[in-house]
């Protein structure tokens, strides 16, 4: 994927948006004004631009034709203040695809980011039908992971729904993609829907589409993601967050392979494989009445439970080695491996963020590694069955103070490096030190 470009003259906003984009897994560039933005477009491939309307060197809307000339096909989202919401609408006529009114929160920003990047990816997936996530990309040799791989093979031979459960970062999406790619009959694409980030009032039309005139803003017919995934896979992440009002509609789709668009009057038939995932305890949601029991049983035809990393034994080291190999190549650093003295701590640590945390740790360690051996510090062993001892319990504030001190020691008091590791701005770090 190419880069996301953020054009805004407010430094703090540039900083937090670019961090969010990076954390979402995309590369990012920033520009403080229109000239800088055009310069970046001349030299790199940009997929999506967040463009402020009130730039110091002119109105962002006037940049749109130049941007389209330099990067045809790029998607532009305008960032507008309350006072220039009218110009935001005008920018849509100029070719921007959407706008966000300031002040907005990062959840709203992320949801726009994912929506656009996902639909761009879908377009590409259609072109690159042969790029796939094979089961071989799933690293793990422990007993439970071997069972998981067997279930993936079995699931790829049938069309029944799969329900993947597991803590955050345990590889639920990776497994869903592997099932999709291993299905020989799959001609369609893999469409991921994050039920947790879709806005409640748009979720129905995002999923099922709408007919023209279904509501005030519905100026044209729109295909929903269910239809986009036709002959392929619809991956419903965080299924526990699917609004209860939509659950009967999903049930009908699974049972009868038909659905109706918002405002539509006829049923549409569609063949789509449903894979759902959750890291929450669905039983509790069923008890609370926010998740329908009949839908749960219908989704859970093939249950697939991913174990947390702390229960995968030596797989921790296997995964670490694999990440070292690929990331050291990408980061162009020569790394020999995990320092033998650190191996025990890695095996004893409880990895609350699971494989995602391990991957991020390895990446950070490679970046700051000087000796060629990775020696992660701060990996406290998992608490014993009895839980923490009273004397180990400190306040959150004290814990933060100790950790910041540890990181500063590690970076030889280099505050920029420390702020990067802590993933906060230098200003925030300075405030905390004060
Ligand atoms: N067994 C594995 N082998 C190699 N990489 C893995 C494995 N499991 C997970 N990963 C990697 O770890 C990261 C997190 O995985 P993924 O996004 O699939 O987790 P998830 O369970 O869907 O997370 P969340 O619940 O937060 O959405 C990804 O980069 C993924 O490629």
GROMACS .gro file of C-alpha atoms and ligand atoms in nm:
model
  465
    1UNK     CA    1   0.000   0.000   0.000
    2UNK     CA    2   0.115   0.355  -0.063
    3UNK     CA    3   0.130   0.638   0.182
    4UNK     CA    4  -0.131   0.845   0.365
    5UNK     CA    5  -0.051   1.217   0.353
    6UNK     CA    6  -0.165   1.457   0.626
    7UNK     CA    7  -0.169   1.824   0.534
    8UNK     CA    8  -0.238   2.059   0.826
    9UNK     CA    9  -0.056   2.354   0.976
   10UNK     CA   10  -0.128   2.255   1.339
   11UNK     CA   11   0.172   2.054   1.454
   12UNK     CA   12  -0.002   1.867   1.739
   13UNK     CA   13  -0.278   1.750   1.509
   14UNK     CA   14  -0.028   1.637   1.244
   15UNK     CA   15   0.153   1.447   1.515
   16UNK     CA   16  -0.147   1.263   1.660
   17UNK     CA   17  -0.305   1.185   1.320
   18UNK     CA   18   0.019   1.053   1.176
   19UNK     CA   19   0.069   0.834   1.483
   20UNK     CA   20  -0.281   0.695   1.444
   21UNK     CA   21  -0.223   0.618   1.076
   22UNK     CA   22   0.109   0.450   1.151
   23UNK     CA   23  -0.048   0.241   1.425
   24UNK     CA   24  -0.321   0.135   1.186
   25UNK     CA   25  -0.044  -0.016   0.974
   26UNK     CA   26  -0.003   0.238   0.693
   27UNK     CA   27   0.297   0.452   0.612
   28UNK     CA   28   0.247   0.823   0.652
   29UNK     CA   29   0.389   1.159   0.538
   30UNK     CA   30   0.306   1.503   0.676
   31UNK     CA   31   0.304   1.852   0.527
   32UNK     CA   32   0.244   2.184   0.704
   33UNK     CA   33   0.123   2.372   0.394
   34UNK     CA   34   0.014   2.330   0.033
   35UNK     CA   35   0.360   2.372  -0.119
   36UNK     CA   36   0.510   2.097   0.098
   37UNK     CA   37   0.217   1.872   0.009
   38UNK     CA   38   0.269   1.918  -0.367
   39UNK     CA   39   0.640   1.849  -0.324
   40UNK     CA   40   0.562   1.516  -0.154
   41UNK     CA   41   0.313   1.423  -0.427
   42UNK     CA   42   0.581   1.486  -0.691
   43UNK     CA   43   0.818   1.238  -0.530
   44UNK     CA   44   0.609   0.960  -0.375
   45UNK     CA   45   0.303   0.744  -0.429
   46UNK     CA   46   0.021   0.866  -0.209
   47UNK     CA   47  -0.313   0.683  -0.178
   48UNK     CA   48  -0.508   0.904   0.059
   49UNK     CA   49  -0.477   1.270   0.163
   50UNK     CA   50  -0.629   1.439   0.468
   51UNK     CA   51  -0.629   1.801   0.355
   52UNK     CA   52  -0.698   2.098   0.581
   53UNK     CA   53  -0.912   2.369   0.422
   54UNK     CA   54  -0.750   2.666   0.598
   55UNK     CA   55  -0.385   2.630   0.505
   56UNK     CA   56  -0.135   2.915   0.566
   57UNK     CA   57  -0.056   2.943   0.194
   58UNK     CA   58  -0.412   2.933   0.063
   59UNK     CA   59  -0.740   2.747   0.060
   60UNK     CA   60  -0.703   2.369   0.053
   61UNK     CA   61  -0.988   2.341  -0.199
   62UNK     CA   62  -0.780   2.525  -0.460
   63UNK     CA   63  -0.517   2.254  -0.430
   64UNK     CA   64  -0.753   1.975  -0.538
   65UNK     CA   65  -0.703   2.014  -0.917
   66UNK     CA   66  -0.323   2.025  -0.876
   67UNK     CA   67  -0.332   1.720  -0.650
   68UNK     CA   68  -0.539   1.528  -0.904
   69UNK     CA   69  -0.294   1.625  -1.176
   70UNK     CA   70   0.006   1.497  -0.979
   71UNK     CA   71  -0.162   1.188  -0.828
   72UNK     CA   72  -0.457   1.080  -1.038
   73UNK     CA   73  -0.679   0.842  -0.843
   74UNK     CA   74  -0.576   0.962  -0.497
   75UNK     CA   75  -0.862   0.994  -0.243
   76UNK     CA   76  -0.895   1.333  -0.073
   77UNK     CA   77  -1.067   1.387   0.263
   78UNK     CA   78  -1.105   1.751   0.370
   79UNK     CA   79  -1.051   1.863   0.729
   80UNK     CA   80  -1.272   2.163   0.791
   81UNK     CA   81  -1.342   2.391   1.086
   82UNK     CA   82  -1.699   2.455   1.198
   83UNK     CA   83  -1.690   2.786   1.015
   84UNK     CA   84  -1.595   2.646   0.680
   85UNK     CA   85  -1.831   2.347   0.673
   86UNK     CA   86  -1.994   2.508   0.370
   87UNK     CA   87  -1.667   2.502   0.176
   88UNK     CA   88  -1.630   2.138   0.274
   89UNK     CA   89  -1.943   2.064   0.074
   90UNK     CA   90  -1.800   2.264  -0.214
   91UNK     CA   91  -1.482   2.055  -0.196
   92UNK     CA   92  -1.690   1.744  -0.271
   93UNK     CA   93  -1.787   1.904  -0.601
   94UNK     CA   94  -1.419   1.963  -0.672
   95UNK     CA   95  -1.350   1.592  -0.629
   96UNK     CA   96  -1.284   1.531  -0.258
   97UNK     CA   97  -1.450   1.208  -0.143
   98UNK     CA   98  -1.548   1.314   0.208
   99UNK     CA   99  -1.485   1.566   0.484
  100UNK     CA  100  -1.449   1.566   0.862
  101UNK     CA  101  -1.543   1.868   1.070
  102UNK     CA  102  -1.300   1.975   1.345
  103UNK     CA  103  -1.284   1.905   1.632
  104UNK     CA  104  -1.323   1.534   1.561
  105UNK     CA  105  -1.212   1.239   1.768
  106UNK     CA  106  -0.960   0.978   1.663
  107UNK     CA  107  -1.225   0.708   1.642
  108UNK     CA  108  -1.407   0.903   1.373
  109UNK     CA  109  -1.078   0.968   1.195
  110UNK     CA  110  -0.980   0.601   1.211
  111UNK     CA  111  -1.313   0.488   1.079
  112UNK     CA  112  -1.278   0.713   0.770
  113UNK     CA  113  -0.918   0.600   0.725
  114UNK     CA  114  -1.011   0.232   0.737
  115UNK     CA  115  -1.313   0.274   0.513
  116UNK     CA  116  -1.116   0.441   0.235
  117UNK     CA  117  -0.808   0.220   0.261
  118UNK     CA  118  -1.028  -0.089   0.272
  119UNK     CA  119  -1.217   0.000  -0.040
  120UNK     CA  120  -0.888   0.084  -0.218
  121UNK     CA  121  -0.753  -0.251  -0.107
  122UNK     CA  122  -1.065  -0.423  -0.235
  123UNK     CA  123  -1.009  -0.271  -0.576
  124UNK     CA  124  -0.652  -0.398  -0.569
  125UNK     CA  125  -0.751  -0.738  -0.439
  126UNK     CA  126  -0.978  -0.775  -0.735
  127UNK     CA  127  -0.678  -0.704  -0.961
  128UNK     CA  128  -0.433  -0.917  -0.766
  129UNK     CA  129  -0.643  -1.224  -0.710
  130UNK     CA  130  -0.339  -1.440  -0.659
  131UNK     CA  131  -0.186  -1.265  -0.355
  132UNK     CA  132  -0.286  -1.484  -0.067
  133UNK     CA  133  -0.230  -1.562   0.299
  134UNK     CA  134  -0.160  -1.930   0.304
  135UNK     CA  135  -0.183  -2.143   0.615
  136UNK     CA  136   0.196  -2.157   0.597
  137UNK     CA  137   0.210  -1.790   0.694
  138UNK     CA  138   0.068  -1.887   1.033
  139UNK     CA  139   0.364  -1.961   1.254
  140UNK     CA  140   0.320  -2.206   1.538
  141UNK     CA  141   0.403  -2.564   1.621
  142UNK     CA  142   0.251  -2.613   1.963
  143UNK     CA  143  -0.026  -2.866   2.003
  144UNK     CA  144  -0.310  -2.612   2.006
  145UNK     CA  145  -0.181  -2.429   1.697
  146UNK     CA  146  -0.151  -2.758   1.510
  147UNK     CA  147  -0.517  -2.818   1.590
  148UNK     CA  148  -0.599  -2.466   1.467
  149UNK     CA  149  -0.431  -2.538   1.133
  150UNK     CA  150  -0.624  -2.865   1.098
  151UNK     CA  151  -0.948  -2.678   1.159
  152UNK     CA  152  -0.852  -2.418   0.896
  153UNK     CA  153  -0.806  -2.695   0.638
  154UNK     CA  154  -1.135  -2.854   0.736
  155UNK     CA  155  -1.318  -2.517   0.729
  156UNK     CA  156  -1.183  -2.437   0.383
  157UNK     CA  157  -1.354  -2.745   0.240
  158UNK     CA  158  -1.705  -2.645   0.347
  159UNK     CA  159  -1.905  -2.323   0.339
  160UNK     CA  160  -2.045  -2.313   0.692
  161UNK     CA  161  -1.991  -2.007   0.913
  162UNK     CA  162  -1.683  -1.997   1.137
  163UNK     CA  163  -1.661  -1.820   1.472
  164UNK     CA  164  -1.304  -1.734   1.571
  165UNK     CA  165  -1.248  -1.644   1.935
  166UNK     CA  166  -0.930  -1.526   2.098
  167UNK     CA  167  -0.775  -1.234   2.283
  168UNK     CA  168  -0.662  -0.925   2.097
  169UNK     CA  169  -0.362  -0.981   1.869
  170UNK     CA  170  -0.385  -1.363   1.862
  171UNK     CA  171  -0.420  -1.375   1.484
  172UNK     CA  172  -0.797  -1.391   1.429
  173UNK     CA  173  -0.784  -1.187   1.109
  174UNK     CA  174  -0.482  -1.380   0.981
  175UNK     CA  175  -0.669  -1.707   1.034
  176UNK     CA  176  -0.984  -1.573   0.866
  177UNK     CA  177  -0.779  -1.473   0.561
  178UNK     CA  178  -0.609  -1.812   0.554
  179UNK     CA  179  -0.949  -1.988   0.548
  180UNK     CA  180  -1.062  -1.759   0.266
  181UNK     CA  181  -0.748  -1.819   0.063
  182UNK     CA  182  -0.755  -2.194   0.116
  183UNK     CA  183  -1.113  -2.222  -0.019
  184UNK     CA  184  -1.075  -2.357  -0.371
  185UNK     CA  185  -1.421  -2.240  -0.478
  186UNK     CA  186  -1.369  -1.878  -0.372
  187UNK     CA  187  -1.394  -1.644  -0.667
  188UNK     CA  188  -1.476  -1.328  -0.474
  189UNK     CA  189  -1.277  -1.106  -0.239
  190UNK     CA  190  -1.221  -1.103   0.137
  191UNK     CA  191  -1.406  -0.812   0.295
  192UNK     CA  192  -1.333  -0.713   0.654
  193UNK     CA  193  -1.600  -0.528   0.850
  194UNK     CA  194  -1.506  -0.397   1.191
  195UNK     CA  195  -1.841  -0.403   1.371
  196UNK     CA  196  -1.678  -0.207   1.654
  197UNK     CA  197  -1.587   0.102   1.450
  198UNK     CA  198  -1.882   0.130   1.212
  199UNK     CA  199  -2.102   0.416   1.328
  200UNK     CA  200  -2.430   0.281   1.464
  201UNK     CA  201  -2.657   0.475   1.228
  202UNK     CA  202  -2.457   0.390   0.916
  203UNK     CA  203  -2.384   0.026   0.987
  204UNK     CA  204  -2.695  -0.107   0.818
  205UNK     CA  205  -2.637   0.077   0.492
  206UNK     CA  206  -2.261   0.002   0.502
  207UNK     CA  207  -2.337  -0.368   0.533
  208UNK     CA  208  -2.647  -0.411   0.323
  209UNK     CA  209  -2.640  -0.104   0.099
  210UNK     CA  210  -2.931   0.129   0.031
  211UNK     CA  211  -3.166   0.225  -0.245
  212UNK     CA  212  -3.179   0.579  -0.374
  213UNK     CA  213  -3.402   0.792  -0.153
  214UNK     CA  214  -3.388   0.550   0.142
  215UNK     CA  215  -3.291   0.850   0.360
  216UNK     CA  216  -3.209   1.217   0.304
  217UNK     CA  217  -2.844   1.168   0.202
  218UNK     CA  218  -2.906   0.863  -0.013
  219UNK     CA  219  -2.875   1.034  -0.350
  220UNK     CA  220  -2.779   0.720  -0.537
  221UNK     CA  221  -2.813   0.343  -0.493
  222UNK     CA  222  -2.528   0.198  -0.295
  223UNK     CA  223  -2.388  -0.152  -0.281
  224UNK     CA  224  -2.327  -0.281   0.071
  225UNK     CA  225  -2.023  -0.479   0.182
  226UNK     CA  226  -2.230  -0.799   0.178
  227UNK     CA  227  -2.268  -0.759  -0.197
  228UNK     CA  228  -1.903  -0.660  -0.242
  229UNK     CA  229  -1.809  -0.988  -0.072
  230UNK     CA  230  -2.033  -1.187  -0.305
  231UNK     CA  231  -1.871  -1.524  -0.394
  232UNK     CA  232  -1.604  -1.445  -0.136
  233UNK     CA  233  -1.582  -1.396   0.239
  234UNK     CA  234  -1.740  -1.144   0.473
  235UNK     CA  235  -1.524  -1.121   0.785
  236UNK     CA  236  -1.720  -0.967   1.072
  237UNK     CA  237  -1.467  -0.858   1.331
  238UNK     CA  238  -1.585  -0.772   1.686
  239UNK     CA  239  -1.918  -0.940   1.608
  240UNK     CA  240  -2.032  -0.878   1.968
  241UNK     CA  241  -2.072  -0.509   1.874
  242UNK     CA  242  -2.318  -0.572   1.593
  243UNK     CA  243  -2.630  -0.370   1.689
  244UNK     CA  244  -2.909  -0.600   1.807
  245UNK     CA  245  -3.148  -0.447   1.554
  246UNK     CA  246  -2.933  -0.580   1.268
  247UNK     CA  247  -2.886  -0.928   1.405
  248UNK     CA  248  -3.206  -1.076   1.251
  249UNK     CA  249  -3.095  -0.943   0.913
  250UNK     CA  250  -2.760  -1.121   0.944
  251UNK     CA  251  -2.935  -1.437   1.061
  252UNK     CA  252  -3.155  -1.430   0.752
  253UNK     CA  253  -2.851  -1.380   0.530
  254UNK     CA  254  -2.685  -1.687   0.683
  255UNK     CA  255  -2.993  -1.907   0.678
  256UNK     CA  256  -3.150  -1.813   0.348
  257UNK     CA  257  -2.865  -1.638   0.160
  258UNK     CA  258  -3.087  -1.337   0.096
  259UNK     CA  259  -3.102  -0.981   0.225
  260UNK     CA  260  -3.276  -0.653   0.157
  261UNK     CA  261  -3.113  -0.313   0.109
  262UNK     CA  262  -3.213  -0.021   0.332
  263UNK     CA  263  -3.524   0.126   0.170
  264UNK     CA  264  -3.534  -0.167  -0.074
  265UNK     CA  265  -3.848  -0.361  -0.156
  266UNK     CA  266  -3.707  -0.679  -0.303
  267UNK     CA  267  -3.491  -0.957  -0.163
  268UNK     CA  268  -3.146  -1.001  -0.315
  269UNK     CA  269  -2.979  -1.342  -0.329
  270UNK     CA  270  -2.608  -1.358  -0.254
  271UNK     CA  271  -2.354  -1.633  -0.191
  272UNK     CA  272  -2.112  -1.526   0.076
  273UNK     CA  273  -1.903  -1.710   0.334
  274UNK     CA  274  -1.940  -1.564   0.683
  275UNK     CA  275  -1.649  -1.567   0.926
  276UNK     CA  276  -1.701  -1.381   1.253
  277UNK     CA  277  -1.450  -1.302   1.527
  278UNK     CA  278  -1.465  -1.181   1.882
  279UNK     CA  279  -1.232  -1.122   2.171
  280UNK     CA  280  -1.519  -1.070   2.410
  281UNK     CA  281  -1.715  -1.319   2.610
  282UNK     CA  282  -2.028  -1.361   2.397
  283UNK     CA  283  -2.201  -1.569   2.667
  284UNK     CA  284  -2.214  -1.260   2.884
  285UNK     CA  285  -2.367  -1.058   2.600
  286UNK     CA  286  -2.627  -1.327   2.541
  287UNK     CA  287  -2.715  -1.317   2.912
  288UNK     CA  288  -2.736  -0.938   2.897
  289UNK     CA  289  -2.970  -0.961   2.599
  290UNK     CA  290  -2.742  -0.768   2.359
  291UNK     CA  291  -2.658  -1.071   2.145
  292UNK     CA  292  -2.915  -1.315   2.006
  293UNK     CA  293  -2.858  -1.672   2.107
  294UNK     CA  294  -2.994  -1.811   1.777
  295UNK     CA  295  -2.743  -1.599   1.582
  296UNK     CA  296  -2.461  -1.718   1.807
  297UNK     CA  297  -2.542  -2.085   1.733
  298UNK     CA  298  -2.570  -2.012   1.362
  299UNK     CA  299  -2.228  -1.842   1.357
  300UNK     CA  300  -2.062  -2.099   1.579
  301UNK     CA  301  -2.101  -2.395   1.340
  302UNK     CA  302  -1.721  -2.422   1.318
  303UNK     CA  303  -1.572  -2.285   1.641
  304UNK     CA  304  -1.207  -2.192   1.625
  305UNK     CA  305  -1.040  -2.084   1.944
  306UNK     CA  306  -0.700  -1.916   1.927
  307UNK     CA  307  -0.488  -1.964   2.238
  308UNK     CA  308  -0.317  -1.662   2.395
  309UNK     CA  309   0.056  -1.636   2.324
  310UNK     CA  310   0.145  -1.710   2.690
  311UNK     CA  311  -0.002  -2.060   2.642
  312UNK     CA  312   0.192  -2.139   2.325
  313UNK     CA  313   0.522  -2.240   2.488
  314UNK     CA  314   0.825  -2.219   2.262
  315UNK     CA  315   0.618  -2.073   1.978
  316UNK     CA  316   0.713  -1.736   2.131
  317UNK     CA  317   1.071  -1.791   2.018
  318UNK     CA  318   0.967  -1.932   1.682
  319UNK     CA  319   0.755  -1.623   1.615
  320UNK     CA  320   1.028  -1.391   1.744
  321UNK     CA  321   1.280  -1.549   1.505
  322UNK     CA  322   1.043  -1.515   1.211
  323UNK     CA  323   0.976  -1.148   1.292
  324UNK     CA  324   1.349  -1.083   1.336
  325UNK     CA  325   1.417  -1.231   0.994
  326UNK     CA  326   1.159  -1.025   0.805
  327UNK     CA  327   1.182  -0.701   1.005
  328UNK     CA  328   1.563  -0.683   1.014
  329UNK     CA  329   1.559  -0.718   0.636
  330UNK     CA  330   1.300  -0.440   0.601
  331UNK     CA  331   1.485  -0.217   0.848
  332UNK     CA  332   1.822  -0.303   0.689
  333UNK     CA  333   1.989  -0.405   1.015
  334UNK     CA  334   2.201  -0.706   1.086
  335UNK     CA  335   2.054  -0.889   1.385
  336UNK     CA  336   2.182  -1.219   1.520
  337UNK     CA  337   1.885  -1.303   1.740
  338UNK     CA  338   1.749  -1.280   2.093
  339UNK     CA  339   2.025  -1.254   2.352
  340UNK     CA  340   2.042  -1.589   2.537
  341UNK     CA  341   2.004  -1.405   2.868
  342UNK     CA  342   1.665  -1.267   2.757
  343UNK     CA  343   1.509  -1.594   2.644
  344UNK     CA  344   1.378  -1.693   2.985
  345UNK     CA  345   1.208  -1.357   3.040
  346UNK     CA  346   1.042  -1.383   2.697
  347UNK     CA  347   0.903  -1.726   2.782
  348UNK     CA  348   0.783  -1.619   3.127
  349UNK     CA  349   0.621  -1.291   3.019
  350UNK     CA  350   0.240  -1.296   2.985
  351UNK     CA  351   0.206  -1.098   2.655
  352UNK     CA  352  -0.125  -0.916   2.710
  353UNK     CA  353  -0.112  -0.786   2.351
  354UNK     CA  354  -0.019  -1.133   2.221
  355UNK     CA  355   0.148  -1.170   1.880
  356UNK     CA  356   0.089  -0.806   1.788
  357UNK     CA  357   0.277  -0.699   2.101
  358UNK     CA  358   0.560  -0.942   2.028
  359UNK     CA  359   0.593  -0.813   1.672
  360UNK     CA  360   0.596  -0.449   1.788
  361UNK     CA  361   0.852  -0.527   2.057
  362UNK     CA  362   1.083  -0.696   1.807
  363UNK     CA  363   1.050  -0.404   1.566
  364UNK     CA  364   1.132  -0.151   1.839
  365UNK     CA  365   1.423  -0.359   1.966
  366UNK     CA  366   1.569  -0.389   1.615
  367UNK     CA  367   1.548  -0.013   1.563
  368UNK     CA  368   1.743   0.061   1.880
  369UNK     CA  369   1.974  -0.240   1.871
  370UNK     CA  370   2.347  -0.164   1.866
  371UNK     CA  371   2.507  -0.499   1.950
  372UNK     CA  372   2.332  -0.729   1.702
  373UNK     CA  373   2.161  -0.916   1.990
  374UNK     CA  374   1.812  -0.821   2.100
  375UNK     CA  375   1.781  -0.787   2.475
  376UNK     CA  376   1.427  -0.670   2.556
  377UNK     CA  377   1.398  -0.519   2.901
  378UNK     CA  378   1.085  -0.458   3.107
  379UNK     CA  379   0.931  -0.802   3.040
  380UNK     CA  380   0.794  -0.880   3.383
  381UNK     CA  381   0.694  -1.242   3.433
  382UNK     CA  382   0.326  -1.325   3.447
  383UNK     CA  383   0.187  -1.305   3.801
  384UNK     CA  384   0.173  -1.643   3.972
  385UNK     CA  385  -0.163  -1.815   4.022
  386UNK     CA  386  -0.208  -1.640   4.354
  387UNK     CA  387  -0.187  -1.301   4.179
  388UNK     CA  388   0.042  -1.011   4.269
  389UNK     CA  389   0.184  -0.995   4.619
  390UNK     CA  390   0.067  -0.699   4.827
  391UNK     CA  391   0.412  -0.537   4.837
  392UNK     CA  392   0.438  -0.544   4.455
  393UNK     CA  393   0.123  -0.341   4.411
  394UNK     CA  394   0.191   0.023   4.324
  395UNK     CA  395  -0.032   0.298   4.191
  396UNK     CA  396  -0.068   0.351   3.819
  397UNK     CA  397   0.111   0.684   3.859
  398UNK     CA  398   0.405   0.525   4.039
  399UNK     CA  399   0.420   0.251   3.780
  400UNK     CA  400   0.430   0.513   3.504
  401UNK     CA  401   0.704   0.707   3.686
  402UNK     CA  402   0.919   0.392   3.719
  403UNK     CA  403   0.868   0.291   3.358
  404UNK     CA  404   0.955   0.635   3.220
  405UNK     CA  405   1.272   0.626   3.430
  406UNK     CA  406   1.358   0.283   3.293
  407UNK     CA  407   1.312   0.397   2.934
  408UNK     CA  408   1.523   0.710   2.994
  409UNK     CA  409   1.800   0.491   3.136
  410UNK     CA  410   1.776   0.272   2.832
  411UNK     CA  411   1.808   0.566   2.593
  412UNK     CA  412   2.090   0.729   2.792
  413UNK     CA  413   1.855   1.014   2.875
  414UNK     CA  414   1.782   1.086   2.510
  415UNK     CA  415   1.431   1.234   2.538
  416UNK     CA  416   1.338   1.217   2.171
  417UNK     CA  417   1.421   0.846   2.160
  418UNK     CA  418   1.238   0.786   2.488
  419UNK     CA  419   0.928   0.969   2.363
  420UNK     CA  420   0.934   0.754   2.049
  421UNK     CA  421   0.954   0.432   2.248
  422UNK     CA  422   0.677   0.548   2.483
  423UNK     CA  423   0.474   0.659   2.183
  424UNK     CA  424   0.398   1.003   2.326
  425UNK     CA  425   0.503   1.349   2.206
  426UNK     CA  426   0.816   1.516   2.343
  427UNK     CA  427   0.596   1.785   2.497
  428UNK     CA  428   0.394   1.522   2.686
  429UNK     CA  429   0.714   1.355   2.805
  430UNK     CA  430   0.847   1.692   2.925
  431UNK     CA  431   0.523   1.757   3.115
  432UNK     CA  432   0.540   1.415   3.278
  433UNK     CA  433   0.903   1.473   3.379
  434UNK     CA  434   0.809   1.810   3.532
  435LIG     N1  435   0.063  -1.733   1.418
  435LIG     C1  436   0.106  -1.619   1.361
  435LIG     N2  437   0.212  -1.620   1.280
  435LIG     C2  438   0.258  -1.506   1.224
  435LIG     N3  439   0.205  -1.386   1.245
  435LIG     C3  440   0.099  -1.378   1.325
  435LIG     C4  441   0.042  -1.493   1.385
  435LIG     N4  442  -0.065  -1.456   1.458
  435LIG     C5  443  -0.075  -1.322   1.444
  435LIG     N5  444   0.022  -1.275   1.364
  435LIG     C6  445   0.044  -1.132   1.330
  435LIG     O1  446   0.012  -1.057   1.447
  435LIG     C7  447  -0.060  -0.939   1.415
  435LIG     C8  448  -0.196  -0.938   1.482
  435LIG     O2  449  -0.278  -1.040   1.422
  435LIG     P1  450  -0.432  -1.018   1.385
  435LIG     O3  451  -0.457  -0.877   1.342
  435LIG     O4  452  -0.472  -1.127   1.292
  435LIG     O5  453  -0.494  -1.040   1.533
  435LIG     P2  454  -0.645  -1.024   1.581
  435LIG     O6  455  -0.669  -1.135   1.675
  435LIG     O7  456  -0.736  -1.013   1.461
  435LIG     O8  457  -0.637  -0.887   1.660
  435LIG     P3  458  -0.760  -0.791   1.711
  435LIG     O9  459  -0.847  -0.875   1.801
  435LIG    O10  460  -0.689  -0.684   1.788
  435LIG    O11  461  -0.830  -0.742   1.588
  435LIG     C9  462  -0.066  -0.934   1.264
  435LIG    O12  463   0.045  -0.860   1.218
  435LIG    C10  464  -0.052  -1.080   1.225
  435LIG    O13  465  -0.001  -1.095   1.095
   0.00000   0.00000   0.00000
